[in-house]
Short mmCIF file of C-alpha atoms in Angstrom, two decimals:
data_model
loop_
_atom_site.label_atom_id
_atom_site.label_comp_id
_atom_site.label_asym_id
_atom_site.label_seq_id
_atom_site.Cartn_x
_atom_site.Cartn_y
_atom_site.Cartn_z
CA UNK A 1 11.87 -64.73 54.44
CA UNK A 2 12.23 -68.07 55.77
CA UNK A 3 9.86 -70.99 56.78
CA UNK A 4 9.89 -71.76 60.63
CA UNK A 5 8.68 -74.58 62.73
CA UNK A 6 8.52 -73.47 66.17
CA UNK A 7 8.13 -76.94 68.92
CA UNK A 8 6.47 -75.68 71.96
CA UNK A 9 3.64 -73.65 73.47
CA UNK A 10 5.02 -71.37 75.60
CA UNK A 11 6.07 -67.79 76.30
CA UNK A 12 9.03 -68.04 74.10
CA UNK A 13 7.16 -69.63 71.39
CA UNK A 14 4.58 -67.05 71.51
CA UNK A 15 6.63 -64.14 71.34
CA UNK A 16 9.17 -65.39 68.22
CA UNK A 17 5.52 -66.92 66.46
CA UNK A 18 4.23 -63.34 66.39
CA UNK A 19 7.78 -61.65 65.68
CA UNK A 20 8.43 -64.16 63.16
CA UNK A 21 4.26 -63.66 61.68
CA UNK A 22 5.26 -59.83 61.38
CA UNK A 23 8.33 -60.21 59.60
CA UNK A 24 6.41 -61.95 56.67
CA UNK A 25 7.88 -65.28 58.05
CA UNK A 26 5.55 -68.66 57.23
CA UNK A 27 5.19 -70.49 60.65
CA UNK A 28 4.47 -73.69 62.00
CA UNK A 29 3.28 -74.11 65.79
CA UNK A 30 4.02 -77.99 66.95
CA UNK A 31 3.08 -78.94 70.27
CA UNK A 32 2.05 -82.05 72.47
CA UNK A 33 -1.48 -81.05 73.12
CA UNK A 34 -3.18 -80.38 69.84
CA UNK A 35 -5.84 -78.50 71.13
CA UNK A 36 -3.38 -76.00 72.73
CA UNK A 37 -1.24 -75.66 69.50
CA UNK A 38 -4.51 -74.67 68.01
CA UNK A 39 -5.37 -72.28 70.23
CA UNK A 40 -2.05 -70.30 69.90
CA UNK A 41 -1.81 -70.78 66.30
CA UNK A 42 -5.36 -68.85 66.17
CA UNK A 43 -4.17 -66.29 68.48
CA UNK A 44 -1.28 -65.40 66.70
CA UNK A 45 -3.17 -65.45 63.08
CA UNK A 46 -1.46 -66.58 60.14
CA UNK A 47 0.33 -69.49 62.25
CA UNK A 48 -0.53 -73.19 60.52
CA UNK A 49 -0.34 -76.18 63.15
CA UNK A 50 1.59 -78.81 62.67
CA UNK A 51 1.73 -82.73 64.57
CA UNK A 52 4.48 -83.68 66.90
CA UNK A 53 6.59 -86.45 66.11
CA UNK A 54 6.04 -85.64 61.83
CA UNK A 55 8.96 -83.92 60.30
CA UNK A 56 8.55 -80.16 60.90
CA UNK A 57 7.65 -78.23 57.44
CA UNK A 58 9.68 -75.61 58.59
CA UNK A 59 13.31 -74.92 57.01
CA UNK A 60 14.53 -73.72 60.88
CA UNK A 61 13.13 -75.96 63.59
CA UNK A 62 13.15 -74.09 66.76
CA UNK A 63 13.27 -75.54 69.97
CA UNK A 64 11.38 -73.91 72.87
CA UNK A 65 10.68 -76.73 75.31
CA UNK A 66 12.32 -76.98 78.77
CA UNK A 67 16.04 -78.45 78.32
CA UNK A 68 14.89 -81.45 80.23
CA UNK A 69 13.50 -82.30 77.48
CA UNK A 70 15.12 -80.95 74.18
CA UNK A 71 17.44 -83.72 73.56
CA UNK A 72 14.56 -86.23 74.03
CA UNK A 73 12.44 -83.61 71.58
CA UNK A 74 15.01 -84.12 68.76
CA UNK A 75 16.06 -88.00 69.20
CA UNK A 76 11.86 -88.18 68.95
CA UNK A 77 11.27 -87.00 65.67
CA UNK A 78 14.61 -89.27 63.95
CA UNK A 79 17.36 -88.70 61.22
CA UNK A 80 14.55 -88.10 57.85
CA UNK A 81 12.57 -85.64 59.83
CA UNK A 82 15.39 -83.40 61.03
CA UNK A 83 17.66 -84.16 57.90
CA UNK A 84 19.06 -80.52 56.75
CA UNK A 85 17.34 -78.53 59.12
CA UNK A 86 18.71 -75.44 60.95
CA UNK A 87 17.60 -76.38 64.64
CA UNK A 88 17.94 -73.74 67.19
CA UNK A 89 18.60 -74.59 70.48
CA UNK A 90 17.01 -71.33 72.95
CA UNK A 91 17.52 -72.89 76.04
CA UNK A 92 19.21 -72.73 79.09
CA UNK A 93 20.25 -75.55 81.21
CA UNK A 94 20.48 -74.07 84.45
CA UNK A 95 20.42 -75.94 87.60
CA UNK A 96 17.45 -75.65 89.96
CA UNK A 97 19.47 -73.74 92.55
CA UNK A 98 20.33 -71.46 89.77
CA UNK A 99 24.36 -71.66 90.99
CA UNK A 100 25.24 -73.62 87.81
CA UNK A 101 24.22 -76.10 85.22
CA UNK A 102 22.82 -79.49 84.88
CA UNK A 103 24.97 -80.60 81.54
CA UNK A 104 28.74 -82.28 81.86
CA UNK A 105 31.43 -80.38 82.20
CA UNK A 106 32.84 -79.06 79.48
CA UNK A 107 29.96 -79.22 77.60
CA UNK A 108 26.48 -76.79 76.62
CA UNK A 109 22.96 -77.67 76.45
CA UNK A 110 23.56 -76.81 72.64
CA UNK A 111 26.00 -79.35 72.60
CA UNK A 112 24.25 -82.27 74.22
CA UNK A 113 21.03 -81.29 71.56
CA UNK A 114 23.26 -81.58 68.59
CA UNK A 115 25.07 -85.03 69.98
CA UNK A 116 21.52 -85.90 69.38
CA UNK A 117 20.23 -84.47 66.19
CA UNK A 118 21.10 -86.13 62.79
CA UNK A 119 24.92 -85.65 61.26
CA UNK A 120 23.00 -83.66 57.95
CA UNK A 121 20.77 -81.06 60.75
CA UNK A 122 23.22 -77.71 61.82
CA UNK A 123 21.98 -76.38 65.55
CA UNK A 124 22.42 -72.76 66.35
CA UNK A 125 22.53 -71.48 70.00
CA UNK A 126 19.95 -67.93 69.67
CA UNK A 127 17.82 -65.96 71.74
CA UNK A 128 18.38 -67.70 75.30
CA UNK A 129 19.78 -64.63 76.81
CA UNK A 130 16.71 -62.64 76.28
CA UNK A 131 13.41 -62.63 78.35
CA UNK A 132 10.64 -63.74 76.27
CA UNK A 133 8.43 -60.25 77.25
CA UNK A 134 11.50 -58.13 76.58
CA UNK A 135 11.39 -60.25 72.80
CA UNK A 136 7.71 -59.54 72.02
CA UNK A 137 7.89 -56.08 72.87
CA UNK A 138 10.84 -55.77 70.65
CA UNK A 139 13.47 -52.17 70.12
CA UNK A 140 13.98 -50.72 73.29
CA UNK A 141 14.09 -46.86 73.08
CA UNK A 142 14.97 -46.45 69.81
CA UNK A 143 17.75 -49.49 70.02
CA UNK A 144 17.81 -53.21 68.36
CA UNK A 145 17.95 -55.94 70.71
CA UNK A 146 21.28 -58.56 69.87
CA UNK A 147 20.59 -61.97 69.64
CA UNK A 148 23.70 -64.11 70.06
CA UNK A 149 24.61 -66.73 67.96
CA UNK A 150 26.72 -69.24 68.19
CA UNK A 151 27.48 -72.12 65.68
CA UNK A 152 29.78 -74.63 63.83
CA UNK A 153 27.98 -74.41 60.03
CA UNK A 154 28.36 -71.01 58.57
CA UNK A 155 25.73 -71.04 56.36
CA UNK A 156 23.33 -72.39 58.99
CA UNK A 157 24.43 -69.22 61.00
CA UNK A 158 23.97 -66.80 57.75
CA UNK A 159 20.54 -68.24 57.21
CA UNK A 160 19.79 -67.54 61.46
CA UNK A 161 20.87 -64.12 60.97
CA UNK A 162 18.69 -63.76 58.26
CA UNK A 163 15.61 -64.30 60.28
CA UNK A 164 16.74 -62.52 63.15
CA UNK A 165 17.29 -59.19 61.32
CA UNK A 166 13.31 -59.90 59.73
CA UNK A 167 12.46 -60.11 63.02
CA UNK A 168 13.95 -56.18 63.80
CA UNK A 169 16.56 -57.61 65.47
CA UNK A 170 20.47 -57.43 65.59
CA UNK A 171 22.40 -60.95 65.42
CA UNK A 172 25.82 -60.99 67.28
CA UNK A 173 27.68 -63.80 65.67
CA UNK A 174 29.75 -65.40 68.84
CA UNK A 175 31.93 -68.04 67.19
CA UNK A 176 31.66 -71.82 66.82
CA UNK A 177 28.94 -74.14 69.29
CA UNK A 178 31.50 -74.22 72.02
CA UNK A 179 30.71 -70.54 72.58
CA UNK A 180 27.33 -71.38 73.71
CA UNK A 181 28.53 -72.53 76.86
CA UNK A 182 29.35 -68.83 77.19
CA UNK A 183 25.95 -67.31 76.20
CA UNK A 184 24.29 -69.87 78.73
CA UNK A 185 26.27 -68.43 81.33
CA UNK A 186 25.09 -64.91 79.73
CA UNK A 187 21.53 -66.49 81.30
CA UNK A 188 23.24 -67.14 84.53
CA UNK A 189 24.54 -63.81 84.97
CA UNK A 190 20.65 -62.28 84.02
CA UNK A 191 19.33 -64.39 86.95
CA UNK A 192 22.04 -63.34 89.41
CA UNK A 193 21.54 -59.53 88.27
CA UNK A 194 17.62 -60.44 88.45
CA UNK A 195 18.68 -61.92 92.18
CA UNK A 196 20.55 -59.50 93.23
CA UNK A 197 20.30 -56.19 91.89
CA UNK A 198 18.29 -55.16 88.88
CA UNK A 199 15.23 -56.87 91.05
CA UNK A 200 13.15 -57.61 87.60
CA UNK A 201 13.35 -58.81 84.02
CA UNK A 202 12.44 -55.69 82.45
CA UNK A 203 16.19 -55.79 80.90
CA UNK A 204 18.58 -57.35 78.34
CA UNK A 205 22.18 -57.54 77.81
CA UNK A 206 23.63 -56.04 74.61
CA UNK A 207 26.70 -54.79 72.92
CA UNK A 208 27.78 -50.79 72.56
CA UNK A 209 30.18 -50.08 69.94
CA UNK A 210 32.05 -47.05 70.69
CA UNK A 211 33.61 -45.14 67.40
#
């Protein structure tokens, strides 16, 4: 089981606190407003609190903030505090018009967050293409969800995989970090199948393998 530190208070962070709390997980909810933090961490049960801006006690720092302000998130809390931590980047830089993306070309929002996290951290792209209701309500009829994961450290990916599968669900290993320019424009394609023709969220994208 692994030790996670989850920064942020919201739907996301919710859902993977009580998924991770079930899988026998130790968690850490760290958010701006104390009193907040609090209040999920007692909701959830079993969640400790921790203080933003102090080094996370968690072994996998997850990020689920907005990613307006991720990169700010990380730069915040310096080299010592982030030293040899997994960090996983969950979101999803999307443009307001939701036609593209707000980072440079070429680039991912998992890119731009580890240009800022110390040399010794690894990040890990996970869980940005699914919907954070479709996470906490976990197997859909009878079949795992995937969580893609993309990478450049292999044993930060091994350790991600690890707590995905304690969660109850299936990690997809998609290559190197440059692939999570890909699995943010997974997150594109939900909201233009959200737009356009599936009309809800009640969904999520996965792989078949045929025999």
């Amino acid at each position: 089981m692994s030790s996670i530190s989850i920064i942020g208070l919201g739907n996301m962070a919710s859902a993977l606190a009580d998924r991770a709390l079930a899988g026998g997980n130790a968690v850490e909810i760290i958010g701006r407003d104390p009193a907040k933090a609090k209040e999920l961490a007692a909701a959830l049960g079993g969640a400790t609190v921790g203080t933003a801006g102090a080094a996370p006690a968690g072994d996998i720092v997850i990020l689920a903030v907005p990613y307006a302000s991720a990169s700010a998130v990380v730069s915040e809390y310096g080299d010592d505090a982030l030293q040899g931590k997994v960090i996983i980047d969950i979101t999803n830089p999307v443009s307001p018009d939701f036609q593209g993306f707000v980072t440079p070309d070429g680039s991912s929002g998992a890119q731009e967050i580890a240009k800022a996290a110390p040399a010794g951290a690894h990040v890990v792209k996970a869980f940005n293409t699914l919907f954070s209701h479709v996470l906490a309500a976990g197997p859909a009829e009878g079949r795992l969800l995937d969580v893609f994961i993309a990478g450049d450290d292999a044993q930060a990916k091994t350790r991600v995989s690890a707590f995905i599968e304690s969660l109850g669900l299936r990690p997809m290993d998609t290559g190197q970090l440059a692939m999570a320019r890909s699995l943010e424009n997974v997150a594109l394609l939900q909201l233009g199948l959200v737009a356009h023709s599936v009309k809800h969220t009640n969904f999520f994208l996965g792989v078949s393998i045929l025999s």
